[in-house]
Short mmCIF file of C-alpha atoms and ligand atoms in Angstrom, two decimals:
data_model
loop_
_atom_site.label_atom_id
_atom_site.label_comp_id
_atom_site.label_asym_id
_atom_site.label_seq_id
_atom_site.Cartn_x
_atom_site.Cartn_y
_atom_site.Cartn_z
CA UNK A 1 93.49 80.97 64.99
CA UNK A 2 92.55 77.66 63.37
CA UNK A 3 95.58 76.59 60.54
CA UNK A 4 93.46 75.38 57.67
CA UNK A 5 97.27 76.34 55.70
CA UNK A 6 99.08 72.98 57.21
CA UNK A 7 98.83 69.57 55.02
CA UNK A 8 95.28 68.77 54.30
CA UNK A 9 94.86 64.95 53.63
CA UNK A 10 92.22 64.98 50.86
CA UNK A 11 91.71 67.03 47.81
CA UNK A 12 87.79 67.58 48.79
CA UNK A 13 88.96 69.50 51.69
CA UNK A 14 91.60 71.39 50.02
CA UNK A 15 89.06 73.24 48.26
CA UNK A 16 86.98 73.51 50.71
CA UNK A 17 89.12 75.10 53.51
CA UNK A 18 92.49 76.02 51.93
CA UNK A 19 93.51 78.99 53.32
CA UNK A 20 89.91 79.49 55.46
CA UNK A 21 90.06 80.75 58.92
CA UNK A 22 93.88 81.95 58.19
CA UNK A 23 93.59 85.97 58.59
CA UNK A 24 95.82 87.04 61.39
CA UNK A 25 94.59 90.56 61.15
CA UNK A 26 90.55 89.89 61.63
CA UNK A 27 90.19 86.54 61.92
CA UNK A 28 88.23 86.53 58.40
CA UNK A 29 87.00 83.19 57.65
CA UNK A 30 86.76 84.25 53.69
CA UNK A 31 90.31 84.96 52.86
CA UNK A 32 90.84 88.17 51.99
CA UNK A 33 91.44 90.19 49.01
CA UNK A 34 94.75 92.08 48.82
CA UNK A 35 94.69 94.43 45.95
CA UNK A 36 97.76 96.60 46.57
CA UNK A 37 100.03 96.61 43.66
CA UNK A 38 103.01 97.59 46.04
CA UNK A 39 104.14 97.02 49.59
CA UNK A 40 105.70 99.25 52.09
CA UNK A 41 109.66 98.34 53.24
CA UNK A 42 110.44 97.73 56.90
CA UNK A 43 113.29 99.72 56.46
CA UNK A 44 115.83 100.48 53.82
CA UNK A 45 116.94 97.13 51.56
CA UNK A 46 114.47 95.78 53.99
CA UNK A 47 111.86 94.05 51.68
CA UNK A 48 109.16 91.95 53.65
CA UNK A 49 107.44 88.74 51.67
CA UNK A 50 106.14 91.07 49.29
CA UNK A 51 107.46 93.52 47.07
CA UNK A 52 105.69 94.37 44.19
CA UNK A 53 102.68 93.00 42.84
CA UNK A 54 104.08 91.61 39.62
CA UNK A 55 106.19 89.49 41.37
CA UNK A 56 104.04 88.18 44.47
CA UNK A 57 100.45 88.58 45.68
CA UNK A 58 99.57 86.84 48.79
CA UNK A 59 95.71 86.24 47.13
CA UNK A 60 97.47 84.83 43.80
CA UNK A 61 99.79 82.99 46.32
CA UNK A 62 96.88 81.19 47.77
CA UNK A 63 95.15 80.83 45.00
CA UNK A 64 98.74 79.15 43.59
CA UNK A 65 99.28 77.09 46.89
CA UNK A 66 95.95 75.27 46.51
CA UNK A 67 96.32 74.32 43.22
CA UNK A 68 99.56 72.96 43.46
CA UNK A 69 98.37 70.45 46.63
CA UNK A 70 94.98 69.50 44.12
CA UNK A 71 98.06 68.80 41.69
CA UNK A 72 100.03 67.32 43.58
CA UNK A 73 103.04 69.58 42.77
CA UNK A 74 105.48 71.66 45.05
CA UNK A 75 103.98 75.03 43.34
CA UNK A 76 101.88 76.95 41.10
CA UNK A 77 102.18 79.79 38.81
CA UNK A 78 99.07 82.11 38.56
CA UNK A 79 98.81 83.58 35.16
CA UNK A 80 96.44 86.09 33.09
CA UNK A 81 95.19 83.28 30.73
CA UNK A 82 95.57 79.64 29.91
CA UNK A 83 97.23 80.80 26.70
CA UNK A 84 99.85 82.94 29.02
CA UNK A 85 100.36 79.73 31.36
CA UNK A 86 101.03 77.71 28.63
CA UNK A 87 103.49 80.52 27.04
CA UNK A 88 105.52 80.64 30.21
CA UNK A 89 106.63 77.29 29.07
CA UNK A 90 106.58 78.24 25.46
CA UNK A 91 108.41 80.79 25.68
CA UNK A 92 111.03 79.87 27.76
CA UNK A 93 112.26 77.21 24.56
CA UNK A 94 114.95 78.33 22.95
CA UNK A 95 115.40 78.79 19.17
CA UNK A 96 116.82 75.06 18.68
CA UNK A 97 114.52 73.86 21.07
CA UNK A 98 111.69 71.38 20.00
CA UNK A 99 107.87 71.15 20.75
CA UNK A 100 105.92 67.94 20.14
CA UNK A 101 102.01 68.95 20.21
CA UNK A 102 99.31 66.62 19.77
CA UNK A 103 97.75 67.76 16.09
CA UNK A 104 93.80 67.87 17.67
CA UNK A 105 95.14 70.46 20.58
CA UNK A 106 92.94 73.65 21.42
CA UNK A 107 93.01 75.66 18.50
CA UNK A 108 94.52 78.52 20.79
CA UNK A 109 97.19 76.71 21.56
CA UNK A 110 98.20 75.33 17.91
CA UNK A 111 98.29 79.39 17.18
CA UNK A 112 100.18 80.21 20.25
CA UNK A 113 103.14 77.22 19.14
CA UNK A 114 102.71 78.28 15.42
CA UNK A 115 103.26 81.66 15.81
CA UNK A 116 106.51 81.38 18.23
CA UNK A 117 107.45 78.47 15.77
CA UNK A 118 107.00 81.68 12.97
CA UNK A 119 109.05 84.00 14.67
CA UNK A 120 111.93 81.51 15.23
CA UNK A 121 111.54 81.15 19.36
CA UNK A 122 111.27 77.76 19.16
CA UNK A 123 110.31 75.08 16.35
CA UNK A 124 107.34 72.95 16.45
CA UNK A 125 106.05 69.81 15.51
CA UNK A 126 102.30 68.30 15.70
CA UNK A 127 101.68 64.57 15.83
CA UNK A 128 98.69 61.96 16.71
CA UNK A 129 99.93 61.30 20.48
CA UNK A 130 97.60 58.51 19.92
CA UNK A 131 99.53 56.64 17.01
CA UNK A 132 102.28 54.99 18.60
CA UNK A 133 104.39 54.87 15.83
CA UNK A 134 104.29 58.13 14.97
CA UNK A 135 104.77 59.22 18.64
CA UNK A 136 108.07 57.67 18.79
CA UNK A 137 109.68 58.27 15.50
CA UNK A 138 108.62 62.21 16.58
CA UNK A 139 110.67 61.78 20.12
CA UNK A 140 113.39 60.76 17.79
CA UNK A 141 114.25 64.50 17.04
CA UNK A 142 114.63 64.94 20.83
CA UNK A 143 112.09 67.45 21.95
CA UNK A 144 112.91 69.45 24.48
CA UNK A 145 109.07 68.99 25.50
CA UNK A 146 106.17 67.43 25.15
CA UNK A 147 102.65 68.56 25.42
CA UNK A 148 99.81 66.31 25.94
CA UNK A 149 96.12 67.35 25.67
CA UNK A 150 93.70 64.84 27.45
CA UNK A 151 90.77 64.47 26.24
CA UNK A 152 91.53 66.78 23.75
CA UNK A 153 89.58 69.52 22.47
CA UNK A 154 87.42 69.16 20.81
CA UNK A 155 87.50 65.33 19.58
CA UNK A 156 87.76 63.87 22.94
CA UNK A 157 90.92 61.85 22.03
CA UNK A 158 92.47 59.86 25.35
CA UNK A 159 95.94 59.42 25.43
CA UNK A 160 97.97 57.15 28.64
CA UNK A 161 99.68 59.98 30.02
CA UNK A 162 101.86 57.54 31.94
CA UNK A 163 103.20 55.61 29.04
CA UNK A 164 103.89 58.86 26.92
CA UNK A 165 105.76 60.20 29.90
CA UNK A 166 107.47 57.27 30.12
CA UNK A 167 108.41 57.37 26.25
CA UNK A 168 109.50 61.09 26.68
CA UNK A 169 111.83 60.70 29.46
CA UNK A 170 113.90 58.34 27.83
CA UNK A 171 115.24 61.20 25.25
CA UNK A 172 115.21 63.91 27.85
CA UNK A 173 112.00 65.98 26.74
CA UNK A 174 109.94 67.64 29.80
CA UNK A 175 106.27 66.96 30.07
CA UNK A 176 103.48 69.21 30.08
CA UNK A 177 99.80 68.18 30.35
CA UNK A 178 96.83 70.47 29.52
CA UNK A 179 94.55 69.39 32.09
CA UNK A 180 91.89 71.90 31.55
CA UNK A 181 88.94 69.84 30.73
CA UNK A 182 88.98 67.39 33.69
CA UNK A 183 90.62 69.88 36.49
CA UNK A 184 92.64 67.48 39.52
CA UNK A 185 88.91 66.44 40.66
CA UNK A 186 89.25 64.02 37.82
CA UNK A 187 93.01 63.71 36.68
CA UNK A 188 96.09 64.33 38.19
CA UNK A 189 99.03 64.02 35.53
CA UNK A 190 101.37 64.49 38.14
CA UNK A 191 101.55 61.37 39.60
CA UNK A 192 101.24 60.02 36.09
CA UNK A 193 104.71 61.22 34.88
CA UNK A 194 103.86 64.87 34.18
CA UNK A 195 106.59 67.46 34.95
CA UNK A 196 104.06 70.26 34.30
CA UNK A 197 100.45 70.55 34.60
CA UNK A 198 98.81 73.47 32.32
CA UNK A 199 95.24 75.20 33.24
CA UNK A 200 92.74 77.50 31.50
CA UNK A 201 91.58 78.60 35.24
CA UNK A 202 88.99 80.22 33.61
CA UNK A 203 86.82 76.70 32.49
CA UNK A 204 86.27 74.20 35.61
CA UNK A 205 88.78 75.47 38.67
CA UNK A 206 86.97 78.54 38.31
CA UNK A 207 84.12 77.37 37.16
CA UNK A 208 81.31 80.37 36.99
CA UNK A 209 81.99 81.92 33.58
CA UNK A 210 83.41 85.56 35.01
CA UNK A 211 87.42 84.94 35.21
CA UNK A 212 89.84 84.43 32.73
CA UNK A 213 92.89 83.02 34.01
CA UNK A 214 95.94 79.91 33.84
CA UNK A 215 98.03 78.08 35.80
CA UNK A 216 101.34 76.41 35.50
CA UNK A 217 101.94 73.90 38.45
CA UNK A 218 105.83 72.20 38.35
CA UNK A 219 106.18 68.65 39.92
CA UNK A 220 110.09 69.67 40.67
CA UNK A 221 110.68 73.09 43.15
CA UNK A 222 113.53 73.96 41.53
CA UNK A 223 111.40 74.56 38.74
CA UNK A 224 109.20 76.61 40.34
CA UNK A 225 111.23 79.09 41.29
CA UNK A 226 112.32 79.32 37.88
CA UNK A 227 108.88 79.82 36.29
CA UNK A 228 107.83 82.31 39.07
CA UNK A 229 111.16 84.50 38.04
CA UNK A 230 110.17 84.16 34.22
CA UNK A 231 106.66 84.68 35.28
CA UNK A 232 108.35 88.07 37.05
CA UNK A 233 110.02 88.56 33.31
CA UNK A 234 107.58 88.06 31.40
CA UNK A 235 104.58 89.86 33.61
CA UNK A 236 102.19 87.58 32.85
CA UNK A 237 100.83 87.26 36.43
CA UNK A 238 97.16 87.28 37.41
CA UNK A 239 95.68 89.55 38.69
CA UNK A 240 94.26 89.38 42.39
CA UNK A 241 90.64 90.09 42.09
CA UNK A 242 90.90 87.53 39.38
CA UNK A 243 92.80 85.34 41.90
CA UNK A 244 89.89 85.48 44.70
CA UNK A 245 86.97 84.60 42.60
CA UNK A 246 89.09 81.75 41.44
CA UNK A 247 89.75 80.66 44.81
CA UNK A 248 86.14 81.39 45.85
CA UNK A 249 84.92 79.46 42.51
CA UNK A 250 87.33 76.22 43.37
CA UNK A 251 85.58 75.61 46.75
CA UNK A 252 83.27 74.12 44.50
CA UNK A 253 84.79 71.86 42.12
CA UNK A 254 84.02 68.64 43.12
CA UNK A 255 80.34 68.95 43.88
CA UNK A 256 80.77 70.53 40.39
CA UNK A 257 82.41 68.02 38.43
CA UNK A 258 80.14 64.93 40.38
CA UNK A 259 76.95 66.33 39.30
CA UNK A 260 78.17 67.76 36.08
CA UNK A 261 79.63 64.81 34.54
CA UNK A 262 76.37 62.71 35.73
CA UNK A 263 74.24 65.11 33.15
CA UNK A 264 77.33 64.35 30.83
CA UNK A 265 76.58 60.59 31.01
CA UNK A 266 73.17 60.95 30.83
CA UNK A 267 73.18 63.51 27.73
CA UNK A 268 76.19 61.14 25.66
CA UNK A 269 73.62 58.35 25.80
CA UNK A 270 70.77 59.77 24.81
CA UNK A 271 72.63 61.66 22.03
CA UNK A 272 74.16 57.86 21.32
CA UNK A 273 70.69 56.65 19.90
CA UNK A 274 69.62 59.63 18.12
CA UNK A 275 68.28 58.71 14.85
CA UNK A 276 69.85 62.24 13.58
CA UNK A 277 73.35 62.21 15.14
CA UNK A 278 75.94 60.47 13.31
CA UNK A 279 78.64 60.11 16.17
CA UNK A 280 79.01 60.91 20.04
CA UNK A 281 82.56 61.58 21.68
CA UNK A 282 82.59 61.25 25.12
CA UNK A 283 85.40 58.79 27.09
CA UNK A 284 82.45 57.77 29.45
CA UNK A 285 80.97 55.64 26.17
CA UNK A 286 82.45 52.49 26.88
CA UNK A 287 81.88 52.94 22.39
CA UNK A 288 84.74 55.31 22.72
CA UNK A 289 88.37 54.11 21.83
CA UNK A 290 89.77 55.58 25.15
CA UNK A 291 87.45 54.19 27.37
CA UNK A 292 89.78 51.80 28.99
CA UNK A 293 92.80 54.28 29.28
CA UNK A 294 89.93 57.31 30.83
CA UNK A 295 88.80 54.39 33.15
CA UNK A 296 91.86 53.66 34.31
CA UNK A 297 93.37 57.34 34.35
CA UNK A 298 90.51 59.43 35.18
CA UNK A 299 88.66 59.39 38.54
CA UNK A 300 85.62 60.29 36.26
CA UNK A 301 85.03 61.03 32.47
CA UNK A 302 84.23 64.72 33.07
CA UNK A 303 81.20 66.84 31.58
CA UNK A 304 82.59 67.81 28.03
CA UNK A 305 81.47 66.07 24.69
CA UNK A 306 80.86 66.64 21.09
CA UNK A 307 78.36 64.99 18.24
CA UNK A 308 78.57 64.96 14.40
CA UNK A 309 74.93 65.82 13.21
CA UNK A 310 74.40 63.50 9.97
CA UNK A 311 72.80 66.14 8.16
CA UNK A 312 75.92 68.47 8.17
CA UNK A 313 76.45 71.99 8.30
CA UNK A 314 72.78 72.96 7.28
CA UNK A 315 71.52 70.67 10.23
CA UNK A 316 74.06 72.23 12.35
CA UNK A 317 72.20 75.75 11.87
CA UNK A 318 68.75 74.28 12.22
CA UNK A 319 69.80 72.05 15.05
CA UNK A 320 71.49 75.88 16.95
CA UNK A 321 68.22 77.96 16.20
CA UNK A 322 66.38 75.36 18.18
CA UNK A 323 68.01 73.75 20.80
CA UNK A 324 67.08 75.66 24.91
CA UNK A 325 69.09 75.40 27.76
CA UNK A 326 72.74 75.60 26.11
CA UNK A 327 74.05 79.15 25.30
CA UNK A 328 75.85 79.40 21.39
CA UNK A 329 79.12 80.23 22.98
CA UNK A 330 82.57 80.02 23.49
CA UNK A 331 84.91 78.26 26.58
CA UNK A 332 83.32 76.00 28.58
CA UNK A 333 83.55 74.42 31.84
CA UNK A 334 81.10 76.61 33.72
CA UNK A 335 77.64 75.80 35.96
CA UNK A 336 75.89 77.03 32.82
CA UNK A 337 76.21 74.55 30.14
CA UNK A 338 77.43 75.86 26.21
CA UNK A 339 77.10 74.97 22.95
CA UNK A 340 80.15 75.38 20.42
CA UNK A 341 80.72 74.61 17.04
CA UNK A 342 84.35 74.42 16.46
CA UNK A 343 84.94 74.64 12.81
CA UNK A 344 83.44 78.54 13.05
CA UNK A 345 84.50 79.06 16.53
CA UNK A 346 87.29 77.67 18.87
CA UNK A 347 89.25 75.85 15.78
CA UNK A 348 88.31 78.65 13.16
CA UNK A 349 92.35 79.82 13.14
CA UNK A 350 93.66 76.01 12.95
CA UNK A 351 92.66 76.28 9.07
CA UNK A 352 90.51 73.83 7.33
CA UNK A 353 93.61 71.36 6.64
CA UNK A 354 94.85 71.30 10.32
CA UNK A 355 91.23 70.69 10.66
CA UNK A 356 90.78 68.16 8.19
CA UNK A 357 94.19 66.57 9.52
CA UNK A 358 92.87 66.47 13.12
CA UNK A 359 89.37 64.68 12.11
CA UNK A 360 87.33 68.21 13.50
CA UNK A 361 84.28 68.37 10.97
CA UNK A 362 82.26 70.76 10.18
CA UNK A 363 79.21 69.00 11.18
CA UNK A 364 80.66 68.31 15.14
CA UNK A 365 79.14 70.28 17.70
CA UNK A 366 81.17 70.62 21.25
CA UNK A 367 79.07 70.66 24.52
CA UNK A 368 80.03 71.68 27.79
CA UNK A 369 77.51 70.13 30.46
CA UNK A 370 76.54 72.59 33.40
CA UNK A 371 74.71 71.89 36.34
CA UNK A 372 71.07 72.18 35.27
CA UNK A 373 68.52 69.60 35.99
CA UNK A 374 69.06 66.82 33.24
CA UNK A 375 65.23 66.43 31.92
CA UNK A 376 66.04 70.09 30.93
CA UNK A 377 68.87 69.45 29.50
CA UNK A 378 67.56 66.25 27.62
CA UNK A 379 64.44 68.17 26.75
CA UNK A 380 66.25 71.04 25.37
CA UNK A 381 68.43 69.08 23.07
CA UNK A 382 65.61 66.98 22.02
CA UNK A 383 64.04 70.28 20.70
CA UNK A 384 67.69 71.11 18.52
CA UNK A 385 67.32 67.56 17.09
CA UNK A 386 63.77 67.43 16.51
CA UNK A 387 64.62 70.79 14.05
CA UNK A 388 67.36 68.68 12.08
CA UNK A 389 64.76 66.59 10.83
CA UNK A 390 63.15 69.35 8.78
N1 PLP B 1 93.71 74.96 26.95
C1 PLP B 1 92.51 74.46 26.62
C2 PLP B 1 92.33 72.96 26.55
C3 PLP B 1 91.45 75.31 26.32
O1 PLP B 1 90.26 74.79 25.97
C4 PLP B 1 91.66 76.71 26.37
C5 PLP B 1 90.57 77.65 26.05
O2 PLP B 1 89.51 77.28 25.61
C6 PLP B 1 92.92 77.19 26.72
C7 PLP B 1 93.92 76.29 27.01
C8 PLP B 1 93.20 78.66 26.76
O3 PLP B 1 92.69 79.23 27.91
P1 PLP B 1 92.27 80.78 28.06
O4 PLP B 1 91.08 80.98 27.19
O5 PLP B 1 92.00 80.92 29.51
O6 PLP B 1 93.43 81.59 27.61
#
């Protein structure tokens, strides 16, 4: 039986063969699906590796396994949802226990920390991770963590993971990095400082629009087996069908993110010299103010951007009724590329202060580049723009 389980040098072939070619009952070169939610006993108070499905799956385990080698951590936590991967953190905090968000993070996630915040779990504070000065006079009240969104969503902001790690450690806060809109085929905060590395599974590692799921991956093991017992608490694991397409949908990524973030490239320049749009966001502008820290970061500048139209919100309808080839939709990260506009959508709960605070305008539209063929995608936006001239 060929061992595709042992170290595998490069993160290509991790996704690639992880776990192929590894059934000892058939030889199945797929790996296959275990659905069961329980597991016999060999005998009494005689548990094998499994249990019960809450607390182990060997499909989520894979699934877990190969995300923590992309990561570069010693394990992974499979969860039901980005926002329940980033709640087994949350949620964890206790009632004195502070969390410094940056104040442009995924509207989801600004309502996941608000509401704990709310109910006393925890207490929260927002900041610009980007203003120095701020940054430090926040670690100054000694969070007990810190998490980083990079780029954010959806204003693209780049922050140096390495030197806000850095920064953090010094008072003792933990470090947790969204890294759903690059995936570790483009950034791996890990080995940047990052005690914690957060996923929406359900954008890039998954990748095909049909799974919604998270991922916590810990740099330290100790910490792993703590977050897979809370996980256990909590029941927030997910679930193995889920698990499998996610696997299956990972094998993928990099040929994904390569040809995605070329379309990405091409679409930020063209939108760049549009008479009609106002400004682009996308790190891959050497324009943008994070260029140098996404260069130098990032293996890549990823396949998510936004645009302000200049002709606001009533060029934001005409520009929507017009444009072909990207779907008005939520989430983003799959082969089929999206259209958003956060102010009505994915920020709608954040308020139009929070908004206002974080720079998110009601005239910014949020792309996520799939894998068509770029003249369509150029063609198709050029027919949305053409409209905002009317
Ligand atoms: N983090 C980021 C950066 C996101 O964009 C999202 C969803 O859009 C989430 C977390 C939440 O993930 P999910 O929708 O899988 O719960």
């Amino acid at each position: 039986m060929t061992d595709n389980r042992i170290e595998l040098p490069r993160p290509e072939t991790i996704t690639a063969a992880y776990g192929v070619a590894a059934d000892p009952a058939f030889g199945a070169v797929a790996p296959p699906l275990y659905l069961s939610s329980t597991y016999e006993f060999a005998g009494f108070d005689e548990p094998r590796v499994y249990d019960y499905g809450r607390a182990g799956n060997p499909t989520r385990n894979l699934l877990a396994d190969a995300l923590a080698k992309l990561e570069g951590g010693a394990g992974a936590i499979i969860t039901s949802s980005g926002m329940s991967a980033l709640d087994l953190l949350v949620s964890r905090q206790r009632p004195d226990d502070l969390i410094l968000a940056p104040h442009d993070c995924y509207g989801g996630t600004m309502r996941l920390l608000k509401a704990r915040a709310d109910r006393g779990h925890c207490s929260v504070r927002f900041v610009d991770q980007s203003d120095i000065a701020a940054y430090a006079a926040a670690l100054e009240e000694f969070p007990a963590l810190v998490l980083i969104e990079t780029p954010s969503n959806p204003l693209m902001r780049v922050v140096d993971i390495a030197a806000l790690a850095t920064k953090a450690r010094t008072v003792g806060a933990k470090i947790a990095v969204d890294n759903t809109f690059l995936s570790p085929a483009i950034q791996r905060p890990i080995a940047l400082g990052a005690d914690y590395v957060v996923h929406s599974t359900t954008k890039y590692l998954n990748g095909h629009s049909d799974v919604i799921g998270g991922a916590v991956v810990a740099a330290d093991p100790a910490e792993v087996g703590e977050l897979r017992q809370w996980a256990n608490v909590v029941g927030s694991a997910g679930a193995p069908f889920d698990s499998w397409l996610t696997l299956r949908g990972m094998r993928t990524l990099f040929a994904r993110m390569e040809r995605q973030q070329i379309n990405a490239m091409a679409i930020a320049h063209y939108l760049e010299r549009h008479p009609v749009v106002a400004k682009v966001h996308y790190p891959g502008l050497s324009s943008h103010p994070g260029h140098a820290i996404a260069s130098r970061q990032q293996r890549g500048f990823g396949a998510m951007l936004s645009f302000e139209l200049a002709g606001g919100v009533s060029a934001v309808r005409q520009f929507i009724a017009s444009v072909r080839f990207f779907t008005l939709a939520e989430s983003l990260g799959g082969v089929e590329s999206l259209v958003a506009h956060p102010a009505t959508m994915t920020h709608a709960d954040m308020g139009v202060e929070a908004r206002a605070a974080a720079g998110i305008s009601d005239s910014l539209l949020r792309l996520s580049v799939g894998l068509e063929a770029e003249q369509d995608l150029l063609a198709g936006l050029a027919e949305g723009l053409a409209a905002c001239r009317d």
